[in-house]
């Protein structure tokens, strides 16, 4: 049972364009929504995260939009650069003993020069 | 600080062989995790350890065992490897909720 669904699976964007990746979750107990970025051959690394008490969080060119009523959140990458080419994972967790993350299936982003 | 380290980086096993994947963190984190990553499936939690001395099953624990040796080290053991366990394995650690999870570089395992 996949509790976090991510789309699209792959995305091609021209340099300077906007990349948008969407995620939907089912469990209303989730209270922390991070996005991880993974380059080939490396482990994932935290990119940006949001709590459900805010609808948007921006860090540089990266913005998370959060819609609690729709149980959806998305990552927007403004002015996409070839160096942003990577796999992006959304995730969700709740305040339990293990701080477990439930990941989406991932989106492979390619930014063409 | 090395962060999260994993050994080996790459391993080839024959069906039925056993092996242990090692993980260590130097960030004094309480919680440690083992994930497997398969194409299109994201990362799926195998086992986790919320604190030293405790371990719990994640989403896909069958065929695996773990040991939280001390606060720094968390190992994953495959007792009898199967081709379905061919994957990339990541270890991660975190302080507490909702802190960031820090991932190691991964171990690529091929089971023939």
PDB file of N, CA, C and O in Angstrom, chain A residues 1-2 9 30-32 36 38 40-46 49 51 87 89 93-106 108, chain B residues 31 33 35 37-45 48-51 57-59 90 94-106 108:
ATOM      1  N   UNK A   1       0.869  -1.204   0.000  1.00  0.00           N
ATOM      2  CA  UNK A   1       0.000   0.000   0.000  1.00  0.00           C
ATOM      3  C   UNK A   1       0.894   1.238   0.000  1.00  0.00           C
ATOM      4  O   UNK A   1       1.665   1.444   0.912  1.00  0.00           O
ATOM      5  N   UNK A   2       0.797   2.003  -1.095  1.00  0.00           N
ATOM      6  CA  UNK A   2       1.637   3.176  -1.208  1.00  0.00           C
ATOM      7  C   UNK A   2       0.893   4.350  -0.621  1.00  0.00           C
ATOM      8  O   UNK A   2      -0.099   4.825  -1.187  1.00  0.00           O
ATOM      9  N   UNK A   9       6.650  10.326 -13.155  1.00  0.00           N
ATOM     10  CA  UNK A   9       7.815   9.464 -12.916  1.00  0.00           C
ATOM     11  C   UNK A   9       9.058  10.074 -13.530  1.00  0.00           C
ATOM     12  O   UNK A   9      10.164   9.889 -13.022  1.00  0.00           O
ATOM     13  N   UNK A  30       0.184  12.312   9.063  1.00  0.00           N
ATOM     14  CA  UNK A  30       1.475  12.849   8.637  1.00  0.00           C
ATOM     15  C   UNK A  30       1.567  14.325   9.012  1.00  0.00           C
ATOM     16  O   UNK A  30       0.629  15.091   8.802  1.00  0.00           O
ATOM     17  N   UNK A  31       2.725  14.731   9.532  1.00  0.00           N
ATOM     18  CA  UNK A  31       2.864  16.123   9.929  1.00  0.00           C
ATOM     19  C   UNK A  31       4.204  16.725   9.534  1.00  0.00           C
ATOM     20  O   UNK A  31       4.590  17.789  10.038  1.00  0.00           O
ATOM     21  N   UNK A  32       4.901  16.061   8.643  1.00  0.00           N
ATOM     22  CA  UNK A  32       6.198  16.569   8.190  1.00  0.00           C
ATOM     23  C   UNK A  32       6.393  16.055   6.782  1.00  0.00           C
ATOM     24  O   UNK A  32       6.259  14.844   6.540  1.00  0.00           O
ATOM     25  N   UNK A  36      13.512  15.104  -0.957  1.00  0.00           N
ATOM     26  CA  UNK A  36      14.904  14.702  -1.038  1.00  0.00           C
ATOM     27  C   UNK A  36      15.345  14.723  -2.504  1.00  0.00           C
ATOM     28  O   UNK A  36      14.581  14.428  -3.419  1.00  0.00           O
ATOM     29  N   UNK A  38      18.362  13.286  -5.115  1.00  0.00           N
ATOM     30  CA  UNK A  38      19.372  12.232  -5.225  1.00  0.00           C
ATOM     31  C   UNK A  38      20.069  12.301  -6.576  1.00  0.00           C
ATOM     32  O   UNK A  38      19.416  12.227  -7.619  1.00  0.00           O
ATOM     33  N   UNK A  40      22.934  10.567  -9.225  1.00  0.00           N
ATOM     34  CA  UNK A  40      23.336   9.174  -9.521  1.00  0.00           C
ATOM     35  C   UNK A  40      24.514   8.720  -8.682  1.00  0.00           C
ATOM     36  O   UNK A  40      25.518   9.433  -8.531  1.00  0.00           O
ATOM     37  N   UNK A  41      24.367   7.543  -8.103  1.00  0.00           N
ATOM     38  CA  UNK A  41      25.450   6.970  -7.316  1.00  0.00           C
ATOM     39  C   UNK A  41      25.582   7.520  -5.913  1.00  0.00           C
ATOM     40  O   UNK A  41      26.518   7.155  -5.187  1.00  0.00           O
ATOM     41  N   UNK A  42      24.661   8.384  -5.517  1.00  0.00           N
ATOM     42  CA  UNK A  42      24.724   9.005  -4.195  1.00  0.00           C
ATOM     43  C   UNK A  42      23.474   8.663  -3.395  1.00  0.00           C
ATOM     44  O   UNK A  42      22.469   8.226  -3.937  1.00  0.00           O
ATOM     45  N   UNK A  43      23.547   8.893  -2.090  1.00  0.00           N
ATOM     46  CA  UNK A  43      22.368   8.755  -1.260  1.00  0.00           C
ATOM     47  C   UNK A  43      21.502  10.002  -1.352  1.00  0.00           C
ATOM     48  O   UNK A  43      21.981  11.077  -1.710  1.00  0.00           O
ATOM     49  N   UNK A  44      20.216   9.879  -1.039  1.00  0.00           N
ATOM     50  CA  UNK A  44      19.339  11.065  -1.051  1.00  0.00           C
ATOM     51  C   UNK A  44      19.795  12.083  -0.008  1.00  0.00           C
ATOM     52  O   UNK A  44      20.349  11.717   1.038  1.00  0.00           O
ATOM     53  N   UNK A  45      19.525  13.352  -0.290  1.00  0.00           N
ATOM     54  CA  UNK A  45      19.852  14.427   0.645  1.00  0.00           C
ATOM     55  C   UNK A  45      18.664  15.374   0.737  1.00  0.00           C
ATOM     56  O   UNK A  45      18.004  15.652  -0.268  1.00  0.00           O
ATOM     57  N   UNK A  46      18.408  15.845   1.943  1.00  0.00           N
ATOM     58  CA  UNK A  46      17.259  16.739   2.153  1.00  0.00           C
ATOM     59  C   UNK A  46      17.418  18.008   1.333  1.00  0.00           C
ATOM     60  O   UNK A  46      18.459  18.662   1.343  1.00  0.00           O
ATOM     61  N   UNK A  49      11.755  21.131   3.299  1.00  0.00           N
ATOM     62  CA  UNK A  49      10.690  20.430   4.010  1.00  0.00           C
ATOM     63  C   UNK A  49       9.654  21.426   4.507  1.00  0.00           C
ATOM     64  O   UNK A  49       9.949  22.614   4.671  1.00  0.00           O
ATOM     65  N   UNK A  51       5.961  21.877   7.186  1.00  0.00           N
ATOM     66  CA  UNK A  51       4.993  21.372   8.142  1.00  0.00           C
ATOM     67  C   UNK A  51       3.608  21.813   7.666  1.00  0.00           C
ATOM     68  O   UNK A  51       3.469  22.818   6.980  1.00  0.00           O
ATOM     69  N   UNK A  87      17.111  12.786  -9.312  1.00  0.00           N
ATOM     70  CA  UNK A  87      15.840  12.157  -8.938  1.00  0.00           C
ATOM     71  C   UNK A  87      15.338  12.806  -7.658  1.00  0.00           C
ATOM     72  O   UNK A  87      16.117  12.996  -6.707  1.00  0.00           O
ATOM     73  N   UNK A  89      12.488  12.871  -4.559  1.00  0.00           N
ATOM     74  CA  UNK A  89      11.540  12.062  -3.798  1.00  0.00           C
ATOM     75  C   UNK A  89      10.785  12.943  -2.821  1.00  0.00           C
ATOM     76  O   UNK A  89      11.400  13.702  -2.056  1.00  0.00           O
ATOM     77  N   UNK A  93       6.147  11.971   7.113  1.00  0.00           N
ATOM     78  CA  UNK A  93       6.342  11.253   8.375  1.00  0.00           C
ATOM     79  C   UNK A  93       5.409  11.823   9.437  1.00  0.00           C
ATOM     80  O   UNK A  93       4.804  12.871   9.270  1.00  0.00           O
ATOM     81  N   UNK A  94       5.312  11.074  10.520  1.00  0.00           N
ATOM     82  CA  UNK A  94       4.481  11.514  11.639  1.00  0.00           C
ATOM     83  C   UNK A  94       5.284  11.403  12.918  1.00  0.00           C
ATOM     84  O   UNK A  94       6.337  10.758  12.944  1.00  0.00           O
ATOM     85  N   UNK A  95       4.783  11.998  13.953  1.00  0.00           N
ATOM     86  CA  UNK A  95       5.506  12.013  15.212  1.00  0.00           C
ATOM     87  C   UNK A  95       5.274  10.702  15.949  1.00  0.00           C
ATOM     88  O   UNK A  95       4.381  10.575  16.762  1.00  0.00           O
ATOM     89  N   UNK A  96       6.106   9.716  15.614  1.00  0.00           N
ATOM     90  CA  UNK A  96       6.028   8.447  16.327  1.00  0.00           C
ATOM     91  C   UNK A  96       7.420   8.071  16.792  1.00  0.00           C
ATOM     92  O   UNK A  96       8.362   8.834  16.637  1.00  0.00           O
ATOM     93  N   UNK A  97       7.535   6.926  17.369  1.00  0.00           N
ATOM     94  CA  UNK A  97       8.789   6.544  18.007  1.00  0.00           C
ATOM     95  C   UNK A  97       9.942   6.469  17.030  1.00  0.00           C
ATOM     96  O   UNK A  97      11.078   6.681  17.380  1.00  0.00           O
ATOM     97  N   UNK A  98       9.678   6.155  15.781  1.00  0.00           N
ATOM     98  CA  UNK A  98      10.764   5.892  14.864  1.00  0.00           C
ATOM     99  C   UNK A  98      11.083   6.985  13.871  1.00  0.00           C
ATOM    100  O   UNK A  98      12.067   6.892  13.141  1.00  0.00           O
ATOM    101  N   UNK A  99      10.287   8.053  13.818  1.00  0.00           N
ATOM    102  CA  UNK A  99      10.513   9.098  12.824  1.00  0.00           C
ATOM    103  C   UNK A  99      10.622   8.498  11.432  1.00  0.00           C
ATOM    104  O   UNK A  99      11.455   8.882  10.630  1.00  0.00           O
ATOM    105  N   UNK A 100       9.774   7.517  11.131  1.00  0.00           N
ATOM    106  CA  UNK A 100       9.866   6.836   9.853  1.00  0.00           C
ATOM    107  C   UNK A 100       9.363   7.715   8.723  1.00  0.00           C
ATOM    108  O   UNK A 100       8.368   8.421   8.872  1.00  0.00           O
ATOM    109  N   UNK A 101      10.074   7.663   7.616  1.00  0.00           N
ATOM    110  CA  UNK A 101       9.660   8.369   6.414  1.00  0.00           C
ATOM    111  C   UNK A 101       8.987   7.395   5.452  1.00  0.00           C
ATOM    112  O   UNK A 101       9.481   6.293   5.248  1.00  0.00           O
ATOM    113  N   UNK A 102       7.877   7.826   4.866  1.00  0.00           N
ATOM    114  CA  UNK A 102       7.241   7.090   3.779  1.00  0.00           C
ATOM    115  C   UNK A 102       7.508   7.867   2.507  1.00  0.00           C
ATOM    116  O   UNK A 102       7.136   9.049   2.414  1.00  0.00           O
ATOM    117  N   UNK A 103       8.157   7.219   1.535  1.00  0.00           N
ATOM    118  CA  UNK A 103       8.590   7.909   0.337  1.00  0.00           C
ATOM    119  C   UNK A 103       7.635   7.698  -0.830  1.00  0.00           C
ATOM    120  O   UNK A 103       6.998   6.641  -0.954  1.00  0.00           O
ATOM    121  N   UNK A 104       7.562   8.706  -1.707  1.00  0.00           N
ATOM    122  CA  UNK A 104       6.931   8.526  -2.997  1.00  0.00           C
ATOM    123  C   UNK A 104       7.863   7.754  -3.913  1.00  0.00           C
ATOM    124  O   UNK A 104       9.007   7.466  -3.558  1.00  0.00           O
ATOM    125  N   UNK A 105       7.382   7.421  -5.113  1.00  0.00           N
ATOM    126  CA  UNK A 105       8.141   6.588  -6.028  1.00  0.00           C
ATOM    127  C   UNK A 105       9.300   7.276  -6.737  1.00  0.00           C
ATOM    128  O   UNK A 105      10.120   6.606  -7.366  1.00  0.00           O
ATOM    129  N   UNK A 106       9.376   8.610  -6.647  1.00  0.00           N
ATOM    130  CA  UNK A 106      10.484   9.316  -7.260  1.00  0.00           C
ATOM    131  C   UNK A 106      10.159   9.899  -8.626  1.00  0.00           C
ATOM    132  O   UNK A 106       9.331   9.354  -9.360  1.00  0.00           O
ATOM    133  N   UNK A 108      12.366  11.388 -11.945  1.00  0.00           N
ATOM    134  CA  UNK A 108      13.670  11.645 -12.553  1.00  0.00           C
ATOM    135  C   UNK A 108      13.556  12.890 -13.409  1.00  0.00           C
ATOM    136  O   UNK A 108      12.825  12.913 -14.402  1.00  0.00           O
TER     137      UNK A 108
ATOM    138  N   UNK B  31      18.248   7.619  16.085  1.00  0.00           N
ATOM    139  CA  UNK B  31      17.509   6.702  15.204  1.00  0.00           C
ATOM    140  C   UNK B  31      18.326   6.347  13.965  1.00  0.00           C
ATOM    141  O   UNK B  31      19.010   7.193  13.395  1.00  0.00           O
ATOM    142  N   UNK B  33      18.169   3.686  10.253  1.00  0.00           N
ATOM    143  CA  UNK B  33      17.221   3.051   9.340  1.00  0.00           C
ATOM    144  C   UNK B  33      17.961   2.279   8.248  1.00  0.00           C
ATOM    145  O   UNK B  33      19.047   2.681   7.851  1.00  0.00           O
ATOM    146  N   UNK B  35      16.963   1.140   4.282  1.00  0.00           N
ATOM    147  CA  UNK B  35      16.034   1.200   3.169  1.00  0.00           C
ATOM    148  C   UNK B  35      16.589   0.378   2.000  1.00  0.00           C
ATOM    149  O   UNK B  35      17.784   0.219   1.864  1.00  0.00           O
ATOM    150  N   UNK B  37      16.200   0.509  -2.303  1.00  0.00           N
ATOM    151  CA  UNK B  37      15.713   1.339  -3.404  1.00  0.00           C
ATOM    152  C   UNK B  37      15.667   0.514  -4.675  1.00  0.00           C
ATOM    153  O   UNK B  37      16.691  -0.014  -5.117  1.00  0.00           O
ATOM    154  N   UNK B  38      14.495   0.424  -5.236  1.00  0.00           N
ATOM    155  CA  UNK B  38      14.275  -0.289  -6.490  1.00  0.00           C
ATOM    156  C   UNK B  38      13.637   0.676  -7.486  1.00  0.00           C
ATOM    157  O   UNK B  38      12.874   1.577  -7.085  1.00  0.00           O
ATOM    158  N   UNK B  39      13.921   0.521  -8.778  1.00  0.00           N
ATOM    159  CA  UNK B  39      13.382   1.440  -9.795  1.00  0.00           C
ATOM    160  C   UNK B  39      11.873   1.599  -9.696  1.00  0.00           C
ATOM    161  O   UNK B  39      11.124   0.609  -9.650  1.00  0.00           O
ATOM    162  N   UNK B  40      11.403   2.847  -9.647  1.00  0.00           N
ATOM    163  CA  UNK B  40       9.973   3.133  -9.621  1.00  0.00           C
ATOM    164  C   UNK B  40       9.289   2.902  -8.286  1.00  0.00           C
ATOM    165  O   UNK B  40       8.107   3.180  -8.141  1.00  0.00           O
ATOM    166  N   UNK B  41      10.050   2.400  -7.306  1.00  0.00           N
ATOM    167  CA  UNK B  41       9.440   2.063  -6.001  1.00  0.00           C
ATOM    168  C   UNK B  41       9.849   3.038  -4.921  1.00  0.00           C
ATOM    169  O   UNK B  41       9.424   2.921  -3.774  1.00  0.00           O
ATOM    170  N   UNK B  42      10.679   3.991  -5.246  1.00  0.00           N
ATOM    171  CA  UNK B  42      11.157   4.890  -4.207  1.00  0.00           C
ATOM    172  C   UNK B  42      12.047   4.140  -3.231  1.00  0.00           C
ATOM    173  O   UNK B  42      12.692   3.148  -3.582  1.00  0.00           O
ATOM    174  N   UNK B  43      12.074   4.608  -2.014  1.00  0.00           N
ATOM    175  CA  UNK B  43      12.830   3.937  -0.950  1.00  0.00           C
ATOM    176  C   UNK B  43      11.824   3.294  -0.005  1.00  0.00           C
ATOM    177  O   UNK B  43      10.888   3.949   0.454  1.00  0.00           O
ATOM    178  N   UNK B  44      12.037   2.046   0.287  1.00  0.00           N
ATOM    179  CA  UNK B  44      11.137   1.333   1.191  1.00  0.00           C
ATOM    180  C   UNK B  44      11.905   0.921   2.438  1.00  0.00           C
ATOM    181  O   UNK B  44      13.002   0.380   2.368  1.00  0.00           O
ATOM    182  N   UNK B  45      11.289   1.165   3.571  1.00  0.00           N
ATOM    183  CA  UNK B  45      11.931   0.916   4.860  1.00  0.00           C
ATOM    184  C   UNK B  45      11.935  -0.573   5.174  1.00  0.00           C
ATOM    185  O   UNK B  45      10.893  -1.234   5.148  1.00  0.00           O
ATOM    186  N   UNK B  48      14.067  -0.390  11.240  1.00  0.00           N
ATOM    187  CA  UNK B  48      14.593   0.810  11.852  1.00  0.00           C
ATOM    188  C   UNK B  48      14.881   0.568  13.326  1.00  0.00           C
ATOM    189  O   UNK B  48      14.401  -0.410  13.925  1.00  0.00           O
ATOM    190  N   UNK B  49      15.665   1.494  13.873  1.00  0.00           N
ATOM    191  CA  UNK B  49      15.998   1.447  15.288  1.00  0.00           C
ATOM    192  C   UNK B  49      15.781   2.840  15.847  1.00  0.00           C
ATOM    193  O   UNK B  49      16.528   3.753  15.536  1.00  0.00           O
ATOM    194  N   UNK B  50      14.720   2.995  16.620  1.00  0.00           N
ATOM    195  CA  UNK B  50      14.382   4.322  17.147  1.00  0.00           C
ATOM    196  C   UNK B  50      15.424   4.805  18.155  1.00  0.00           C
ATOM    197  O   UNK B  50      15.651   6.008  18.288  1.00  0.00           O
ATOM    198  N   UNK B  51      16.030   3.887  18.855  1.00  0.00           N
ATOM    199  CA  UNK B  51      17.057   4.240  19.824  1.00  0.00           C
ATOM    200  C   UNK B  51      17.920   3.007  20.068  1.00  0.00           C
ATOM    201  O   UNK B  51      17.547   1.883  19.703  1.00  0.00           O
ATOM    202  N   UNK B  57      10.337  -3.632  12.717  1.00  0.00           N
ATOM    203  CA  UNK B  57      10.152  -3.909  11.297  1.00  0.00           C
ATOM    204  C   UNK B  57       9.578  -2.690  10.586  1.00  0.00           C
ATOM    205  O   UNK B  57       8.775  -1.948  11.137  1.00  0.00           O
ATOM    206  N   UNK B  58      10.011  -2.544   9.348  1.00  0.00           N
ATOM    207  CA  UNK B  58       9.447  -1.530   8.482  1.00  0.00           C
ATOM    208  C   UNK B  58       8.465  -2.139   7.512  1.00  0.00           C
ATOM    209  O   UNK B  58       7.769  -3.108   7.822  1.00  0.00           O
ATOM    210  N   UNK B  59       8.460  -1.609   6.297  1.00  0.00           N
ATOM    211  CA  UNK B  59       7.492  -2.031   5.287  1.00  0.00           C
ATOM    212  C   UNK B  59       7.826  -3.375   4.656  1.00  0.00           C
ATOM    213  O   UNK B  59       6.947  -4.169   4.350  1.00  0.00           O
ATOM    214  N   UNK B  90      20.310   1.522   1.398  1.00  0.00           N
ATOM    215  CA  UNK B  90      20.751   2.761   2.036  1.00  0.00           C
ATOM    216  C   UNK B  90      20.501   2.688   3.533  1.00  0.00           C
ATOM    217  O   UNK B  90      19.442   2.273   3.988  1.00  0.00           O
ATOM    218  N   UNK B  94      18.902   9.758  12.035  1.00  0.00           N
ATOM    219  CA  UNK B  94      18.319  11.056  12.380  1.00  0.00           C
ATOM    220  C   UNK B  94      18.314  11.214  13.886  1.00  0.00           C
ATOM    221  O   UNK B  94      18.411  10.233  14.633  1.00  0.00           O
ATOM    222  N   UNK B  95      18.153  12.460  14.315  1.00  0.00           N
ATOM    223  CA  UNK B  95      18.145  12.729  15.750  1.00  0.00           C
ATOM    224  C   UNK B  95      16.783  12.373  16.341  1.00  0.00           C
ATOM    225  O   UNK B  95      16.672  11.573  17.250  1.00  0.00           O
ATOM    226  N   UNK B  96      15.738  12.994  15.809  1.00  0.00           N
ATOM    227  CA  UNK B  96      14.381  12.737  16.295  1.00  0.00           C
ATOM    228  C   UNK B  96      13.411  13.332  15.297  1.00  0.00           C
ATOM    229  O   UNK B  96      13.815  13.984  14.349  1.00  0.00           O
ATOM    230  N   UNK B  97      12.123  13.151  15.506  1.00  0.00           N
ATOM    231  CA  UNK B  97      11.101  13.749  14.644  1.00  0.00           C
ATOM    232  C   UNK B  97      10.962  15.230  14.944  1.00  0.00           C
ATOM    233  O   UNK B  97      10.938  15.598  16.120  1.00  0.00           O
ATOM    234  N   UNK B  98      10.860  16.072  13.960  1.00  0.00           N
ATOM    235  CA  UNK B  98      10.894  15.792  12.529  1.00  0.00           C
ATOM    236  C   UNK B  98      12.238  16.137  11.908  1.00  0.00           C
ATOM    237  O   UNK B  98      12.311  16.769  10.884  1.00  0.00           O
ATOM    238  N   UNK B  99      13.265  15.730  12.553  1.00  0.00           N
ATOM    239  CA  UNK B  99      14.594  16.049  12.059  1.00  0.00           C
ATOM    240  C   UNK B  99      14.902  15.363  10.729  1.00  0.00           C
ATOM    241  O   UNK B  99      14.336  14.327  10.397  1.00  0.00           O
ATOM    242  N   UNK B 100      15.866  15.947  10.027  1.00  0.00           N
ATOM    243  CA  UNK B 100      16.346  15.412   8.761  1.00  0.00           C
ATOM    244  C   UNK B 100      16.931  14.022   8.936  1.00  0.00           C
ATOM    245  O   UNK B 100      17.611  13.743   9.919  1.00  0.00           O
ATOM    246  N   UNK B 101      16.641  13.158   7.956  1.00  0.00           N
ATOM    247  CA  UNK B 101      17.356  11.886   7.895  1.00  0.00           C
ATOM    248  C   UNK B 101      18.559  12.056   6.975  1.00  0.00           C
ATOM    249  O   UNK B 101      18.428  12.589   5.879  1.00  0.00           O
ATOM    250  N   UNK B 102      19.707  11.607   7.431  1.00  0.00           N
ATOM    251  CA  UNK B 102      20.934  11.682   6.661  1.00  0.00           C
ATOM    252  C   UNK B 102      21.257  10.293   6.118  1.00  0.00           C
ATOM    253  O   UNK B 102      21.292   9.332   6.885  1.00  0.00           O
ATOM    254  N   UNK B 103      21.502  10.237   4.813  1.00  0.00           N
ATOM    255  CA  UNK B 103      21.696   8.952   4.155  1.00  0.00           C
ATOM    256  C   UNK B 103      23.178   8.687   3.869  1.00  0.00           C
ATOM    257  O   UNK B 103      23.955   9.604   3.594  1.00  0.00           O
ATOM    258  N   UNK B 104      23.514   7.408   3.905  1.00  0.00           N
ATOM    259  CA  UNK B 104      24.832   6.971   3.475  1.00  0.00           C
ATOM    260  C   UNK B 104      24.892   6.870   1.960  1.00  0.00           C
ATOM    261  O   UNK B 104      23.891   7.111   1.274  1.00  0.00           O
ATOM    262  N   UNK B 105      26.051   6.468   1.410  1.00  0.00           N
ATOM    263  CA  UNK B 105      26.235   6.428  -0.047  1.00  0.00           C
ATOM    264  C   UNK B 105      25.619   5.207  -0.718  1.00  0.00           C
ATOM    265  O   UNK B 105      25.543   5.145  -1.945  1.00  0.00           O
ATOM    266  N   UNK B 106      25.180   4.232   0.071  1.00  0.00           N
ATOM    267  CA  UNK B 106      24.512   3.071  -0.500  1.00  0.00           C
ATOM    268  C   UNK B 106      25.421   1.881  -0.733  1.00  0.00           C
ATOM    269  O   UNK B 106      26.639   2.025  -0.873  1.00  0.00           O
ATOM    270  N   UNK B 108      25.356  -1.416  -3.356  1.00  0.00           N
ATOM    271  CA  UNK B 108      24.691  -2.064  -4.494  1.00  0.00           C
ATOM    272  C   UNK B 108      24.890  -3.571  -4.356  1.00  0.00           C
ATOM    273  O   UNK B 108      26.031  -4.038  -4.314  1.00  0.00           O
TER     274      UNK B 108
END
